[in-house]
């Protein structure tokens, strides 16, 4: 036991709760002592030499002396391989059935006793020793997975084999992804754990792991872009090392990835192509991102510690009186009755439905926090209902697993059980009756407060795993994902005419099907500001497009400058919410002085002006899988200089945002992709690729628009309009627009526009299947002389 952690536990939670966490930690340790298979001798195994093969649709099975490998290329070009009989299903990541195999791809003999599968988009080669190489159609290597190694327990019933898979990528490749990582978005050499974890307080770029880990690698090299996903939810570790190109006649040293898992299947998906095509294929495999209602794309405000309905009204009135836009207010655990989920403190919030209706008339929605831990107390309706339904996680002897969380001693629903998901989803009817328009899942790694050991459930805790049965070693990383599924499906059943709004602190591959996420408790400070951008970019490359940080940081009190720079970053991110801890400083813009208030007003107003653009990006994310926020190399991954750019981003195709991430900066360097870019503040044009130095006064951050871009904005009277940036001479431009059709399930039409120069004048036209036609919307041209 770490004595310092014990002291911290007692200090933070109070002596009584601190001692209860000690008892919980010892209880979990005892539970695992008799609930897990004993550790013992292991036997190492490798595949051995190939002995034969069997062709199947899309690929086939290659047999080795001590294993077998299933290879399949899908009709969409995604590659699956699995060892020891592992198949694509069952999987918590995949959306429905596995994709159909490519009927034109087949397994055929290769050189030196190996085998290969050739398809239109990719070639997969298997060596006679079991190495799997993914190549472009032209034969250039993208990824080479070396023969794996297993360590199998000897004579231990129920024990799982652990395994390691080492891979090589081109020497110039850069790694991204692995879920929400504070250090990045480019992942440097080092080890990254695959175990969703509450970091116990504010985190900074050096802290790892965090709330969302995924075995999803997004790899960019000169040879091409690919995504590799090891479909295994067990505790694991990924060790990355970038390669090095040989100088002169020296040899290249390839980049390497080593994936180690404590158990579970050894299977992998690989998707290749341009960044846009890769994420489109990934979305086809794991599910289209949930579409947030339009109001969820506006400014949002939260605080742990509003304390009362009167305080909520005061804050909303403060926004209204100062002319600041506000779309959503979030209520944290302090609005519950003694922190118990699906309750209301009637003294502090005597008429919550009335408050919600009052705020909705002002254009402000209420969103409720929902934690998974249920107070284990007879008489608590949720606990009694769950116990009667057999809904809670149990240990290997059938006892109810308990943990210490905000309400006290708690039980945990087993969301890997379909019946439990249905029961839990029905409980959201209470939230809807209280007037809430959406939910915010927290503490769902899941968390159990402990002064030592892992702050979660015992690893031996039993889970249904959708009929397969297993323990928390396999269920832990998908706990938040399955909770999100329960909430999303429940909201759909309860209010089928509206799109659910749900975001979750924890999750796993495929979580975008049910909503988005946020940073969690990012530390208040300049490192936390930088981590905020890293998280959003990294999650977007893992298929989760809707995310954002706690603007201002979760803990502590930001300086006026730091708060303003955070507001200016958040205004350009998909999920734009201020939030803070109960003992932290306030986050209302007027709390930081008149200068910050006026500059924050500009950022909030620009966010509202661009709301139609965000709505378009949300629709396109659902249709294509492309994130709203993209690395600057998105359209030109072959540009090595852009691969290393981590302090700027593209918002869609049209805008490049360069936030200020360092104290005292009033200018900053911005690396431009190829093409012409306009400084939206000055109208000055710059030619890329290259680097420019731009002014970044306290009043704004540099934002550049791509020449020729056509993007939707709010015009006069809040009606839609088009903002068009003049194309360069001899070039054309354009853009896509998807108009808001409400917060239901109405289909939306993609409108295509093109821009071109005719005799020095910018012409904008709508492009349809029948040709071009007049725009039919107000148009403002920028980037021309006098515009």
mmCIF file with all atom_site columns, C-alpha atoms in Angstrom, residues 639-708:
data_model
loop_
_atom_site.group_PDB
_atom_site.id
_atom_site.type_symbol
_atom_site.label_atom_id
_atom_site.label_alt_id
_atom_site.label_comp_id
_atom_site.label_asym_id
_atom_site.label_entity_id
_atom_site.label_seq_id
_atom_site.pdbx_PDB_ins_code
_atom_site.Cartn_x
_atom_site.Cartn_y
_atom_site.Cartn_z
_atom_site.occupancy
_atom_site.B_iso_or_equiv
_atom_site.pdbx_formal_charge
_atom_site.auth_seq_id
_atom_site.auth_comp_id
_atom_site.auth_asym_id
_atom_site.auth_atom_id
_atom_site.pdbx_PDB_model_num
ATOM 1  C CA . UNK A 1 639 ? 3.811   16.451 -46.803 1.00 0.00 ? 639 UNK A CA 1
ATOM 2  C CA . UNK A 1 640 ? 6.237   15.421 -44.062 1.00 0.00 ? 640 UNK A CA 1
ATOM 3  C CA . UNK A 1 641 ? 6.388   18.890 -42.563 1.00 0.00 ? 641 UNK A CA 1
ATOM 4  C CA . UNK A 1 642 ? 2.636   18.847 -41.967 1.00 0.00 ? 642 UNK A CA 1
ATOM 5  C CA . UNK A 1 643 ? 2.776   15.429 -40.279 1.00 0.00 ? 643 UNK A CA 1
ATOM 6  C CA . UNK A 1 644 ? 4.748   16.973 -37.439 1.00 0.00 ? 644 UNK A CA 1
ATOM 7  C CA . UNK A 1 645 ? 2.420   19.978 -37.033 1.00 0.00 ? 645 UNK A CA 1
ATOM 8  C CA . UNK A 1 646 ? 0.462   19.530 -33.791 1.00 0.00 ? 646 UNK A CA 1
ATOM 9  C CA . UNK A 1 647 ? -0.578  23.060 -32.811 1.00 0.00 ? 647 UNK A CA 1
ATOM 10 C CA . UNK A 1 648 ? -3.070  23.811 -35.607 1.00 0.00 ? 648 UNK A CA 1
ATOM 11 C CA . UNK A 1 649 ? -5.926  21.998 -37.320 1.00 0.00 ? 649 UNK A CA 1
ATOM 12 C CA . UNK A 1 650 ? -8.343  22.036 -40.210 1.00 0.00 ? 650 UNK A CA 1
ATOM 13 C CA . UNK A 1 651 ? -12.028 22.595 -39.485 1.00 0.00 ? 651 UNK A CA 1
ATOM 14 C CA . UNK A 1 652 ? -13.602 20.759 -42.368 1.00 0.00 ? 652 UNK A CA 1
ATOM 15 C CA . UNK A 1 653 ? -12.019 21.481 -45.732 1.00 0.00 ? 653 UNK A CA 1
ATOM 16 C CA . UNK A 1 654 ? -12.458 25.245 -45.631 1.00 0.00 ? 654 UNK A CA 1
ATOM 17 C CA . UNK A 1 655 ? -10.750 26.613 -42.520 1.00 0.00 ? 655 UNK A CA 1
ATOM 18 C CA . UNK A 1 656 ? -7.355  26.309 -40.844 1.00 0.00 ? 656 UNK A CA 1
ATOM 19 C CA . UNK A 1 657 ? -7.336  27.280 -37.152 1.00 0.00 ? 657 UNK A CA 1
ATOM 20 C CA . UNK A 1 658 ? -4.104  28.125 -35.319 1.00 0.00 ? 658 UNK A CA 1
ATOM 21 C CA . UNK A 1 659 ? -4.897  28.487 -31.595 1.00 0.00 ? 659 UNK A CA 1
ATOM 22 C CA . UNK A 1 660 ? -2.534  30.191 -29.189 1.00 0.00 ? 660 UNK A CA 1
ATOM 23 C CA . UNK A 1 661 ? -1.246  27.552 -26.777 1.00 0.00 ? 661 UNK A CA 1
ATOM 24 C CA . UNK A 1 662 ? 1.540   29.443 -24.976 1.00 0.00 ? 662 UNK A CA 1
ATOM 25 C CA . UNK A 1 663 ? 1.441   32.219 -22.402 1.00 0.00 ? 663 UNK A CA 1
ATOM 26 C CA . UNK A 1 664 ? 2.092   35.761 -23.572 1.00 0.00 ? 664 UNK A CA 1
ATOM 27 C CA . UNK A 1 665 ? 2.149   35.010 -27.310 1.00 0.00 ? 665 UNK A CA 1
ATOM 28 C CA . UNK A 1 666 ? 0.805   37.688 -29.662 1.00 0.00 ? 666 UNK A CA 1
ATOM 29 C CA . UNK A 1 667 ? 2.217   36.195 -32.869 1.00 0.00 ? 667 UNK A CA 1
ATOM 30 C CA . UNK A 1 668 ? 2.614   32.631 -33.990 1.00 0.00 ? 668 UNK A CA 1
ATOM 31 C CA . UNK A 1 669 ? 4.016   30.591 -36.853 1.00 0.00 ? 669 UNK A CA 1
ATOM 32 C CA . UNK A 1 670 ? 1.491   28.691 -38.954 1.00 0.00 ? 670 UNK A CA 1
ATOM 33 C CA . UNK A 1 671 ? 2.406   25.923 -41.386 1.00 0.00 ? 671 UNK A CA 1
ATOM 34 C CA . UNK A 1 672 ? 0.202   25.962 -44.470 1.00 0.00 ? 672 UNK A CA 1
ATOM 35 C CA . UNK A 1 673 ? -0.833  23.086 -46.717 1.00 0.00 ? 673 UNK A CA 1
ATOM 36 C CA . UNK A 1 674 ? -0.456  23.678 -50.429 1.00 0.00 ? 674 UNK A CA 1
ATOM 37 C CA . UNK A 1 675 ? -2.689  26.222 -52.136 1.00 0.00 ? 675 UNK A CA 1
ATOM 38 C CA . UNK A 1 676 ? -3.751  29.771 -51.367 1.00 0.00 ? 676 UNK A CA 1
ATOM 39 C CA . UNK A 1 677 ? -4.988  30.690 -47.897 1.00 0.00 ? 677 UNK A CA 1
ATOM 40 C CA . UNK A 1 678 ? -6.590  33.924 -46.704 1.00 0.00 ? 678 UNK A CA 1
ATOM 41 C CA . UNK A 1 679 ? -6.170  35.380 -43.238 1.00 0.00 ? 679 UNK A CA 1
ATOM 42 C CA . UNK A 1 680 ? -9.833  35.832 -42.311 1.00 0.00 ? 680 UNK A CA 1
ATOM 43 C CA . UNK A 1 681 ? -9.048  38.867 -40.136 1.00 0.00 ? 681 UNK A CA 1
ATOM 44 C CA . UNK A 1 682 ? -6.999  40.862 -42.661 1.00 0.00 ? 682 UNK A CA 1
ATOM 45 C CA . UNK A 1 683 ? -7.950  39.295 -46.002 1.00 0.00 ? 683 UNK A CA 1
ATOM 46 C CA . UNK A 1 684 ? -4.273  38.920 -46.900 1.00 0.00 ? 684 UNK A CA 1
ATOM 47 C CA . UNK A 1 685 ? -3.453  35.908 -49.089 1.00 0.00 ? 685 UNK A CA 1
ATOM 48 C CA . UNK A 1 686 ? -0.621  33.441 -48.451 1.00 0.00 ? 686 UNK A CA 1
ATOM 49 C CA . UNK A 1 687 ? 0.652   30.649 -50.660 1.00 0.00 ? 687 UNK A CA 1
ATOM 50 C CA . UNK A 1 688 ? 1.347   27.179 -49.322 1.00 0.00 ? 688 UNK A CA 1
ATOM 51 C CA . UNK A 1 689 ? 3.059   24.913 -48.717 1.00 0.00 ? 689 UNK A CA 1
ATOM 52 C CA . UNK A 1 690 ? 5.227   26.846 -46.336 1.00 0.00 ? 690 UNK A CA 1
ATOM 53 C CA . UNK A 1 691 ? 5.229   28.645 -43.033 1.00 0.00 ? 691 UNK A CA 1
ATOM 54 C CA . UNK A 1 692 ? 3.978   32.140 -42.242 1.00 0.00 ? 692 UNK A CA 1
ATOM 55 C CA . UNK A 1 693 ? 4.112   34.324 -39.135 1.00 0.00 ? 693 UNK A CA 1
ATOM 56 C CA . UNK A 1 694 ? 0.725   35.780 -38.218 1.00 0.00 ? 694 UNK A CA 1
ATOM 57 C CA . UNK A 1 695 ? -0.505  38.232 -35.614 1.00 0.00 ? 695 UNK A CA 1
ATOM 58 C CA . UNK A 1 696 ? -2.373  36.625 -32.710 1.00 0.00 ? 696 UNK A CA 1
ATOM 59 C CA . UNK A 1 697 ? -3.473  39.492 -30.461 1.00 0.00 ? 697 UNK A CA 1
ATOM 60 C CA . UNK A 1 698 ? -5.446  38.739 -27.324 1.00 0.00 ? 698 UNK A CA 1
ATOM 61 C CA . UNK A 1 699 ? -8.611  39.540 -29.241 1.00 0.00 ? 699 UNK A CA 1
ATOM 62 C CA . UNK A 1 700 ? -8.362  36.564 -31.656 1.00 0.00 ? 700 UNK A CA 1
ATOM 63 C CA . UNK A 1 701 ? -6.439  33.567 -32.909 1.00 0.00 ? 701 UNK A CA 1
ATOM 64 C CA . UNK A 1 702 ? -5.299  33.159 -36.525 1.00 0.00 ? 702 UNK A CA 1
ATOM 65 C CA . UNK A 1 703 ? -7.887  31.548 -38.770 1.00 0.00 ? 703 UNK A CA 1
ATOM 66 C CA . UNK A 1 704 ? -7.276  31.064 -42.484 1.00 0.00 ? 704 UNK A CA 1
ATOM 67 C CA . UNK A 1 705 ? -9.740  30.187 -45.244 1.00 0.00 ? 705 UNK A CA 1
ATOM 68 C CA . UNK A 1 706 ? -8.892  28.062 -48.265 1.00 0.00 ? 706 UNK A CA 1
ATOM 69 C CA . UNK A 1 707 ? -9.109  29.921 -51.568 1.00 0.00 ? 707 UNK A CA 1
ATOM 70 C CA . UNK A 1 708 ? -12.286 28.956 -53.417 1.00 0.00 ? 708 UNK A CA 1
#
